Amino acid sequence: MAEPRLAVRRKSHSSSERKRSRAPAQPVAASSPVARKRPSSGGEGPPAEAPCSNDSEEDMFGDYDSFYGNDSLIAQVDDIEHKYLQDKNMDVKTAGEIILGNLQSGVHQKEQDNFSASQNVVLLKSDQEEGAFQVHDSDPADGNQKLTESALDDLPSSQLLYFEKMDELSSASRTSALSKGRDERVNSFSDKIRDPLSFYAGAEHRNRPTDSSSHSKCILFKPESLKDHLKSAMTGNARAQTLQVSKTKQLKEAVLSEEIFVARKAIESSSLDIGPFYGLPSKVKDLLRQLRGIETLYEWQHDCLMLESLQQRKNLIYSLPTGGGKTLVAEIIILQELLCRQKDVLMILPYVAIVQEKVRGLSSFGIELGFLVEEYAGSKGRFPPIRRRVKKSLYIATIEKGHALVNSLIETERINDLGLVVVDELHMLGAGSRGAVLEITLAKLLYTSKKTQIIGMSATLNNVGDLQKFLQAEYYTNNFRPVELKEYIKIRDTIYAVDSKTQNGFAFSRLLNFKYSSNLEKADPDHIIALVTEVIPKYSCLIFCPTKKNCENVASMVCKYLKKEFRVHKEKEKEDLIKNLKSIGNGTFCPVLKQTIPFGIAYHHSGLTNDERKSIEEAYSAGVLCVLACTATLAAGVNLPARRVILRAPYVGNDFLKKNQYKQMAGRAGRAGIDSAGESILIVQEKDKHLVQDLVHSPLENCYSNLLQELTKGIQSLLLSLVGLKVAVTHEEVDNFMCCTLLGVQQQLLSKEKSLTEIVKDGLENLIEKGLLKGRISQKDHNSKSTLTITPLGKATYKGSIDLAYCNILYRDLKKGLEGLVLESNLHLLYLSTPYDMTSTCSPDWMIYLRQNMDDAVVNRFYLTFVLYALLKETNIWSVSEKFNLSRGYVQNLLSSAASFASCLLHFCEEIEEFWVYKALLIELTKQLTYCVKTELIPLMEVAGVLEARAKQLYNAGYKTLAHLANANPETLVRMIEHLSRRQAKQIISSAKMLLSEKAEALQEEVEELLKVPTDIPGTH
């Protein structure tokens, strides 16, 4: 049937051209509304204004000849309709049949050969409510579909565009609640339009865009006749614009969108056909090669990414040994969420240093792939985060900031914007108060958002079943390590290999081959020098020590007995490192590091400042330093692997080593792509031999909930925020929530004295007593349905992330401060911003205060306030630490804690109206504590990876603003800034670009919000 239809179209086309060339015929039916509205071109008088029509719109068909050749089709339809509806007693159905009969007889006479196959029957029925007509198509459905499909094959693009527009109008009409009868009319009519044979005569004149606005208004305010429908359709057809689409352009667009289309399909389905690179554009693979040097993935990484559970967006826990490449899998999953599903992502990491390292590492990907990387650590981060217009955000957060972020998203009902949450070091769930906060965060996500996927990873997990049940997750594990790890223990001068197949778990390996003098034997009874010199300077070595002081002693001892030829290795680079460390301390330099660095040795612990620690880590990664004597925190921190790892003793502080800690430290041995094998050697005294046997061969420790052990930071904090966020506001709802926690999963471990319900009841009553909640818990019925509400103090406490142990005393201190706030200097504000939990670690030597029998907590806090005050005045950690006889690491930690607490204090005061005066004051103080530098350096230090020493270098070199850094040339930067590698320069520039992009997006969001027309303007509805 397609060919005859095409012939009709061509014939009609020539006919229409002839019609355009001759004068329009005068309408016969004088009573026709069309004729009355608009006379022919030769007529006199202005045209009558049609109701609900656009004033600027031309009536294109009022005087146009139809395919009859004599009278206007629209005029005839309207005339016949008008004539037969005069008689109200006439059967409406009969009227419809007569109308259709008259129309079809004319068509039959003119085009009998082409339209004989059409069996359309139109019924006009009266709508009793609106008094309008409805048009019903009684054609067989299958026939219509075939006719439509074949006809559409030959239609011009303008016609297809019009049909699509009618589809949209039809859909919108169906959902409208204005009038069911009108809906049926429009839908039925658009069905007619979709059949090209229905109104074929007007098909050739569809060369102008459709203006349906006035037509829509008519539909709203007046019943439509068949004439109106015909006129509207023919007007639309005549105005449909011809699409000027280039085949070449279409092809280019198809090629460009193909990869992202394949990626989306791969992510949405569980198909093995996953597209170019695990559902991502191939550019991601190129970036991994350029920025990370990764050519191919390990087999386990491929298997993990192809897991059915991931394809179906189920939660997942996966566990591999340290150094197995877990993070890369997480990053690919993150990119899938950001680029393919277009959702925000939260990545939770355990420490500030790791957050900053990850922000630097992923900023380059964000710049290239078009997403934002936002840092949430210390005092950084917005609550709630800015809702981005186009780009999606990757929030990289510490455990505490991640919890605050999730709270803000729940409160603003945006939690479903978060498509994915990735938790590194999932075993931290069992780590004291921080584990409790992590458990609370995950429990809230599971309870409030069924669309957010959770991925957890760790190298050390044992009771995976509990964690699976808690997170409702699948589990994947593999023993893969890119570099083989050989574990040894050393007793006296004998080294044994760890071998579970032997009777006592150890097998003899070798004797140490190093000649010790009597003096050296006394200085180094554990033979550390012998173990170190077997690998350095060609390879690197980490020595884990029980205490910070032991780290410094071991570093000094090793370099004292090393041969002088070790000084020659990378001598110039070592001199540069010493100069850099001196500039960091404004000329002051640690005497231990001054002694050890020329031999390629340094210590690494929390006593270093952030700048010092970063410089030492970079020097070790570059091979300038080959030995680090460090504490156990390095094993859980930044990634610094080594050829050999030596554990100085099976202790961390005074506590015997745990299996998790041992595995993390030993796992640092072996660098992928550099070493063929890694070795860990645990130095054991004879008295600890049996304990070490148990340690090496025992399973990993179980991960248990800390909600009860950490009362104020655990269960009470959880209960307060549940009511505050309105996640659970009755005792029964809180009980239901608690079943979703890890504590709920492990409640069989609770003492038999109290059930979980009773523990919850006690917690709620305690919060009511403290004045943080309002309501009543029934004594008889534990499942009381009475609603609990949060007080202003309670809301300020959970929004400020204030420890419940200090919330009341904080309120009293701030209240008292209002009575006489001293603003001559910032000393008073600093006192209020000094963290309460650090007072127990301070021991001031102030005899005058002790004689006055003052409260120790107040004295200690005031002493720390003076330390902070001196810091802000001098901005030199070295000089302040010497003045107050404190370690510079302690002073650095005090500064970081004070900045974080000041930020919490600000959020606390925002929720209590009487503390309005503190808001403006605390904003500036928080910024000063966060950076503790001269004002001009703050914009540079906002960039991830730029600390004070580097900021000074950049400022002095002329890079004074964020824009300067974002537009810098890496080669110029390397040339102008001392001790800056090309890789570091690129990371700094990428981080600056990312931060600049975030700030620009935030301003655009603000403009959009200001210009947005409110939907609730009075009088508009």
JSON list of N, CA, C and O in Angstrom, two decimals, residues 433 437 710-714 716-717 720 767 770 772 793 796-811 836-837 901 904-905 908:
[
{"chain": "A", "resi": 433, "resn": "SER", "atom": "N", "xyz": [34.97, 5.52, 69.29]},
{"chain": "A", "resi": 433, "resn": "SER", "atom": "CA", "xyz": [33.94, 6.54, 69.01]},
{"chain": "A", "resi": 433, "resn": "SER", "atom": "C", "xyz": [33.82, 6.81, 67.52]},
{"chain": "A", "resi": 433, "resn": "SER", "atom": "O", "xyz": [32.73, 7.08, 67.02]},
{"chain": "A", "resi": 437, "resn": "VAL", "atom": "N", "xyz": [30.41, 6.57, 65.10]},
{"chain": "A", "resi": 437, "resn": "VAL", "atom": "CA", "xyz": [29.92, 7.60, 64.17]},
{"chain": "A", "resi": 437, "resn": "VAL", "atom": "C", "xyz": [29.74, 7.01, 62.77]},
{"chain": "A", "resi": 437, "resn": "VAL", "atom": "O", "xyz": [28.75, 7.29, 62.08]},
{"chain": "A", "resi": 710, "resn": "GLU", "atom": "N", "xyz": [30.62, 3.75, 73.49]},
{"chain": "A", "resi": 710, "resn": "GLU", "atom": "CA", "xyz": [30.79, 5.21, 73.36]},
{"chain": "A", "resi": 710, "resn": "GLU", "atom": "C", "xyz": [29.43, 5.86, 73.57]},
{"chain": "A", "resi": 710, "resn": "GLU", "atom": "O", "xyz": [28.72, 6.19, 72.63]},
{"chain": "A", "resi": 711, "resn": "LEU", "atom": "N", "xyz": [29.07, 6.05, 74.84]},
{"chain": "A", "resi": 711, "resn": "LEU", "atom": "CA", "xyz": [27.70, 6.44, 75.16]},
{"chain": "A", "resi": 711, "resn": "LEU", "atom": "C", "xyz": [27.29, 7.78, 74.57]},
{"chain": "A", "resi": 711, "resn": "LEU", "atom": "O", "xyz": [26.34, 7.88, 73.80]},
{"chain": "A", "resi": 712, "resn": "THR", "atom": "N", "xyz": [28.06, 8.86, 74.89]},
{"chain": "A", "resi": 712, "resn": "THR", "atom": "CA", "xyz": [27.64, 10.19, 74.45]},
{"chain": "A", "resi": 712, "resn": "THR", "atom": "C", "xyz": [27.88, 10.40, 72.96]},
{"chain": "A", "resi": 712, "resn": "THR", "atom": "O", "xyz": [27.17, 11.16, 72.31]},
{"chain": "A", "resi": 713, "resn": "LYS", "atom": "N", "xyz": [28.91, 9.74, 72.41]},
{"chain": "A", "resi": 713, "resn": "LYS", "atom": "CA", "xyz": [29.16, 9.85, 70.97]},
{"chain": "A", "resi": 713, "resn": "LYS", "atom": "C", "xyz": [28.49, 8.72, 70.20]},
{"chain": "A", "resi": 713, "resn": "LYS", "atom": "O", "xyz": [28.53, 8.70, 68.98]},
{"chain": "A", "resi": 714, "resn": "GLY", "atom": "N", "xyz": [27.92, 7.78, 70.93]},
{"chain": "A", "resi": 714, "resn": "GLY", "atom": "CA", "xyz": [27.31, 6.61, 70.30]},
{"chain": "A", "resi": 714, "resn": "GLY", "atom": "C", "xyz": [25.80, 6.67, 70.32]},
{"chain": "A", "resi": 714, "resn": "GLY", "atom": "O", "xyz": [25.18, 7.47, 69.62]},
{"chain": "A", "resi": 716, "resn": "GLN", "atom": "N", "xyz": [23.43, 7.71, 72.44]},
{"chain": "A", "resi": 716, "resn": "GLN", "atom": "CA", "xyz": [22.69, 8.93, 72.78]},
{"chain": "A", "resi": 716, "resn": "GLN", "atom": "C", "xyz": [22.73, 9.95, 71.65]},
{"chain": "A", "resi": 716, "resn": "GLN", "atom": "O", "xyz": [21.73, 10.59, 71.35]},
{"chain": "A", "resi": 717, "resn": "SER", "atom": "N", "xyz": [23.89, 10.07, 71.02]},
{"chain": "A", "resi": 717, "resn": "SER", "atom": "CA", "xyz": [24.01, 10.98, 69.87]},
{"chain": "A", "resi": 717, "resn": "SER", "atom": "C", "xyz": [23.10, 10.51, 68.73]},
{"chain": "A", "resi": 717, "resn": "SER", "atom": "O", "xyz": [22.45, 11.33, 68.06]},
{"chain": "A", "resi": 720, "resn": "LEU", "atom": "N", "xyz": [19.36, 11.28, 69.59]},
{"chain": "A", "resi": 720, "resn": "LEU", "atom": "CA", "xyz": [19.07, 12.71, 69.47]},
{"chain": "A", "resi": 720, "resn": "LEU", "atom": "C", "xyz": [18.89, 13.12, 68.01]},
{"chain": "A", "resi": 720, "resn": "LEU", "atom": "O", "xyz": [17.93, 13.82, 67.67]},
{"chain": "A", "resi": 767, "resn": "LEU", "atom": "N", "xyz": [18.05, 11.78, 77.58]},
{"chain": "A", "resi": 767, "resn": "LEU", "atom": "CA", "xyz": [18.05, 12.97, 76.73]},
{"chain": "A", "resi": 767, "resn": "LEU", "atom": "C", "xyz": [16.96, 13.96, 77.16]},
{"chain": "A", "resi": 767, "resn": "LEU", "atom": "O", "xyz": [17.15, 15.18, 77.07]},
{"chain": "A", "resi": 770, "resn": "LYS", "atom": "N", "xyz": [18.22, 15.79, 80.22]},
{"chain": "A", "resi": 770, "resn": "LYS", "atom": "CA", "xyz": [19.23, 16.78, 79.88]},
{"chain": "A", "resi": 770, "resn": "LYS", "atom": "C", "xyz": [18.65, 18.00, 79.18]},
{"chain": "A", "resi": 770, "resn": "LYS", "atom": "O", "xyz": [19.36, 18.98, 78.93]},
{"chain": "A", "resi": 772, "resn": "LEU", "atom": "N", "xyz": [17.38, 17.98, 76.10]},
{"chain": "A", "resi": 772, "resn": "LEU", "atom": "CA", "xyz": [17.67, 17.93, 74.66]},
{"chain": "A", "resi": 772, "resn": "LEU", "atom": "C", "xyz": [16.46, 17.44, 73.86]},
{"chain": "A", "resi": 772, "resn": "LEU", "atom": "O", "xyz": [16.35, 17.74, 72.68]},
{"chain": "A", "resi": 793, "resn": "LEU", "atom": "N", "xyz": [18.29, 23.50, 72.14]},
{"chain": "A", "resi": 793, "resn": "LEU", "atom": "CA", "xyz": [19.62, 23.06, 72.56]},
{"chain": "A", "resi": 793, "resn": "LEU", "atom": "C", "xyz": [19.97, 21.72, 71.93]},
{"chain": "A", "resi": 793, "resn": "LEU", "atom": "O", "xyz": [21.11, 21.51, 71.48]},
{"chain": "A", "resi": 796, "resn": "ALA", "atom": "N", "xyz": [20.80, 22.29, 68.23]},
{"chain": "A", "resi": 796, "resn": "ALA", "atom": "CA", "xyz": [22.12, 22.91, 68.09]},
{"chain": "A", "resi": 796, "resn": "ALA", "atom": "C", "xyz": [23.22, 21.88, 68.34]},
{"chain": "A", "resi": 796, "resn": "ALA", "atom": "O", "xyz": [24.25, 21.89, 67.67]},
{"chain": "A", "resi": 797, "resn": "THR", "atom": "N", "xyz": [22.98, 20.97, 69.26]},
{"chain": "A", "resi": 797, "resn": "THR", "atom": "CA", "xyz": [23.99, 19.96, 69.62]},
{"chain": "A", "resi": 797, "resn": "THR", "atom": "C", "xyz": [24.25, 19.00, 68.47]},
{"chain": "A", "resi": 797, "resn": "THR", "atom": "O", "xyz": [25.39, 18.75, 68.10]},
{"chain": "A", "resi": 798, "resn": "TYR", "atom": "N", "xyz": [23.19, 18.45, 67.87]},
{"chain": "A", "resi": 798, "resn": "TYR", "atom": "CA", "xyz": [23.43, 17.47, 66.81]},
{"chain": "A", "resi": 798, "resn": "TYR", "atom": "C", "xyz": [23.86, 18.14, 65.51]},
{"chain": "A", "resi": 798, "resn": "TYR", "atom": "O", "xyz": [24.67, 17.59, 64.75]},
{"chain": "A", "resi": 799, "resn": "LYS", "atom": "N", "xyz": [23.37, 19.38, 65.26]},
{"chain": "A", "resi": 799, "resn": "LYS", "atom": "CA", "xyz": [23.79, 20.05, 64.02]},
{"chain": "A", "resi": 799, "resn": "LYS", "atom": "C", "xyz": [25.23, 20.56, 64.11]},
{"chain": "A", "resi": 799, "resn": "LYS", "atom": "O", "xyz": [25.93, 20.66, 63.11]},
{"chain": "A", "resi": 800, "resn": "GLY", "atom": "N", "xyz": [25.67, 20.87, 65.32]},
{"chain": "A", "resi": 800, "resn": "GLY", "atom": "CA", "xyz": [27.05, 21.29, 65.51]},
{"chain": "A", "resi": 800, "resn": "GLY", "atom": "C", "xyz": [28.00, 20.14, 65.75]},
{"chain": "A", "resi": 800, "resn": "GLY", "atom": "O", "xyz": [29.20, 20.35, 65.94]},
{"chain": "A", "resi": 801, "resn": "SER", "atom": "N", "xyz": [27.48, 18.91, 65.75]},
{"chain": "A", "resi": 801, "resn": "SER", "atom": "CA", "xyz": [28.28, 17.71, 66.03]},
{"chain": "A", "resi": 801, "resn": "SER", "atom": "C", "xyz": [29.04, 17.85, 67.35]},
{"chain": "A", "resi": 801, "resn": "SER", "atom": "O", "xyz": [30.20, 17.48, 67.46]},
{"chain": "A", "resi": 802, "resn": "ILE", "atom": "N", "xyz": [28.36, 18.39, 68.35]},
{"chain": "A", "resi": 802, "resn": "ILE", "atom": "CA", "xyz": [28.96, 18.59, 69.67]},
{"chain": "A", "resi": 802, "resn": "ILE", "atom": "C", "xyz": [28.79, 17.31, 70.48]},
{"chain": "A", "resi": 802, "resn": "ILE", "atom": "O", "xyz": [27.72, 16.70, 70.50]},
{"chain": "A", "resi": 803, "resn": "ASP", "atom": "N", "xyz": [29.85, 16.90, 71.17]},
{"chain": "A", "resi": 803, "resn": "ASP", "atom": "CA", "xyz": [29.79, 15.74, 72.06]},
{"chain": "A", "resi": 803, "resn": "ASP", "atom": "C", "xyz": [28.77, 16.03, 73.16]},
{"chain": "A", "resi": 803, "resn": "ASP", "atom": "O", "xyz": [28.83, 17.08, 73.81]},
{"chain": "A", "resi": 804, "resn": "LEU", "atom": "N", "xyz": [27.83, 15.11, 73.37]},
{"chain": "A", "resi": 804, "resn": "LEU", "atom": "CA", "xyz": [26.78, 15.32, 74.37]},
{"chain": "A", "resi": 804, "resn": "LEU", "atom": "C", "xyz": [27.34, 15.49, 75.78]},
{"chain": "A", "resi": 804, "resn": "LEU", "atom": "O", "xyz": [26.68, 16.06, 76.65]},
{"chain": "A", "resi": 805, "resn": "ALA", "atom": "N", "xyz": [28.56, 15.04, 76.00]},
{"chain": "A", "resi": 805, "resn": "ALA", "atom": "CA", "xyz": [29.18, 15.20, 77.32]},
{"chain": "A", "resi": 805, "resn": "ALA", "atom": "C", "xyz": [29.48, 16.66, 77.60]},
{"chain": "A", "resi": 805, "resn": "ALA", "atom": "O", "xyz": [29.62, 17.05, 78.78]},
{"chain": "A", "resi": 806, "resn": "TYR", "atom": "N", "xyz": [29.58, 17.50, 76.56]},
{"chain": "A", "resi": 806, "resn": "TYR", "atom": "CA", "xyz": [29.97, 18.89, 76.75]},
{"chain": "A", "resi": 806, "resn": "TYR", "atom": "C", "xyz": [28.89, 19.89, 76.36]},
{"chain": "A", "resi": 806, "resn": "TYR", "atom": "O", "xyz": [29.11, 21.10, 76.49]},
{"chain": "A", "resi": 807, "resn": "CYS", "atom": "N", "xyz": [27.75, 19.45, 75.85]},
{"chain": "A", "resi": 807, "resn": "CYS", "atom": "CA", "xyz": [26.78, 20.40, 75.29]},
{"chain": "A", "resi": 807, "resn": "CYS", "atom": "C", "xyz": [26.23, 21.37, 76.34]},
{"chain": "A", "resi": 807, "resn": "CYS", "atom": "O", "xyz": [26.08, 22.57, 76.07]},
{"chain": "A", "resi": 808, "resn": "ASN", "atom": "N", "xyz": [25.95, 20.88, 77.55]},
{"chain": "A", "resi": 808, "resn": "ASN", "atom": "CA", "xyz": [25.40, 21.77, 78.58]},
{"chain": "A", "resi": 808, "resn": "ASN", "atom": "C", "xyz": [26.43, 22.76, 79.09]},
{"chain": "A", "resi": 808, "resn": "ASN", "atom": "O", "xyz": [26.13, 23.93, 79.30]},
{"chain": "A", "resi": 809, "resn": "ILE", "atom": "N", "xyz": [27.66, 22.30, 79.29]},
{"chain": "A", "resi": 809, "resn": "ILE", "atom": "CA", "xyz": [28.70, 23.22, 79.77]},
{"chain": "A", "resi": 809, "resn": "ILE", "atom": "C", "xyz": [29.05, 24.24, 78.68]},
{"chain": "A", "resi": 809, "resn": "ILE", "atom": "O", "xyz": [29.33, 25.40, 78.97]},
{"chain": "A", "resi": 810, "resn": "LEU", "atom": "N", "xyz": [28.99, 23.83, 77.42]},
{"chain": "A", "resi": 810, "resn": "LEU", "atom": "CA", "xyz": [29.23, 24.77, 76.32]},
{"chain": "A", "resi": 810, "resn": "LEU", "atom": "C", "xyz": [28.15, 25.85, 76.31]},
{"chain": "A", "resi": 810, "resn": "LEU", "atom": "O", "xyz": [28.45, 27.04, 76.15]},
{"chain": "A", "resi": 811, "resn": "TYR", "atom": "N", "xyz": [26.90, 25.44, 76.49]},
{"chain": "A", "resi": 811, "resn": "TYR", "atom": "CA", "xyz": [25.81, 26.41, 76.52]},
{"chain": "A", "resi": 811, "resn": "TYR", "atom": "C", "xyz": [26.01, 27.41, 77.65]},
{"chain": "A", "resi": 811, "resn": "TYR", "atom": "O", "xyz": [25.85, 28.62, 77.46]},
{"chain": "A", "resi": 836, "resn": "TYR", "atom": "N", "xyz": [37.22, 21.06, 74.48]},
{"chain": "A", "resi": 836, "resn": "TYR", "atom": "CA", "xyz": [37.15, 20.54, 75.86]},
{"chain": "A", "resi": 836, "resn": "TYR", "atom": "C", "xyz": [37.95, 19.24, 76.01]},
{"chain": "A", "resi": 836, "resn": "TYR", "atom": "O", "xyz": [38.55, 19.01, 77.05]},
{"chain": "A", "resi": 837, "resn": "ASP", "atom": "N", "xyz": [37.95, 18.41, 74.96]},
{"chain": "A", "resi": 837, "resn": "ASP", "atom": "CA", "xyz": [38.55, 17.09, 75.13]},
{"chain": "A", "resi": 837, "resn": "ASP", "atom": "C", "xyz": [40.07, 17.10, 75.12]},
{"chain": "A", "resi": 837, "resn": "ASP", "atom": "O", "xyz": [40.69, 16.07, 75.31]},
{"chain": "A", "resi": 901, "resn": "PHE", "atom": "N", "xyz": [36.66, 22.52, 66.09]},
{"chain": "A", "resi": 901, "resn": "PHE", "atom": "CA", "xyz": [35.69, 22.81, 67.15]},
{"chain": "A", "resi": 901, "resn": "PHE", "atom": "C", "xyz": [35.04, 24.17, 66.93]},
{"chain": "A", "resi": 901, "resn": "PHE", "atom": "O", "xyz": [33.84, 24.34, 67.19]},
{"chain": "A", "resi": 904, "resn": "CYS", "atom": "N", "xyz": [32.30, 23.65, 64.53]},
{"chain": "A", "resi": 904, "resn": "CYS", "atom": "CA", "xyz": [31.14, 23.03, 65.21]},
{"chain": "A", "resi": 904, "resn": "CYS", "atom": "C", "xyz": [30.40, 24.06, 66.07]},
{"chain": "A", "resi": 904, "resn": "CYS", "atom": "O", "xyz": [29.17, 24.08, 66.12]},
{"chain": "A", "resi": 905, "resn": "LEU", "atom": "N", "xyz": [31.17, 24.92, 66.74]},
{"chain": "A", "resi": 905, "resn": "LEU", "atom": "CA", "xyz": [30.60, 25.96, 67.59]},
{"chain": "A", "resi": 905, "resn": "LEU", "atom": "C", "xyz": [29.74, 26.93, 66.77]},
{"chain": "A", "resi": 905, "resn": "LEU", "atom": "O", "xyz": [28.66, 27.35, 67.19]},
{"chain": "A", "resi": 908, "resn": "PHE", "atom": "N", "xyz": [26.51, 25.31, 66.03]},
{"chain": "A", "resi": 908, "resn": "PHE", "atom": "CA", "xyz": [25.76, 25.25, 67.29]},
{"chain": "A", "resi": 908, "resn": "PHE", "atom": "C", "xyz": [25.05, 26.59, 67.53]},
{"chain": "A", "resi": 908, "resn": "PHE", "atom": "O", "xyz": [23.85, 26.65, 67.82]}
]
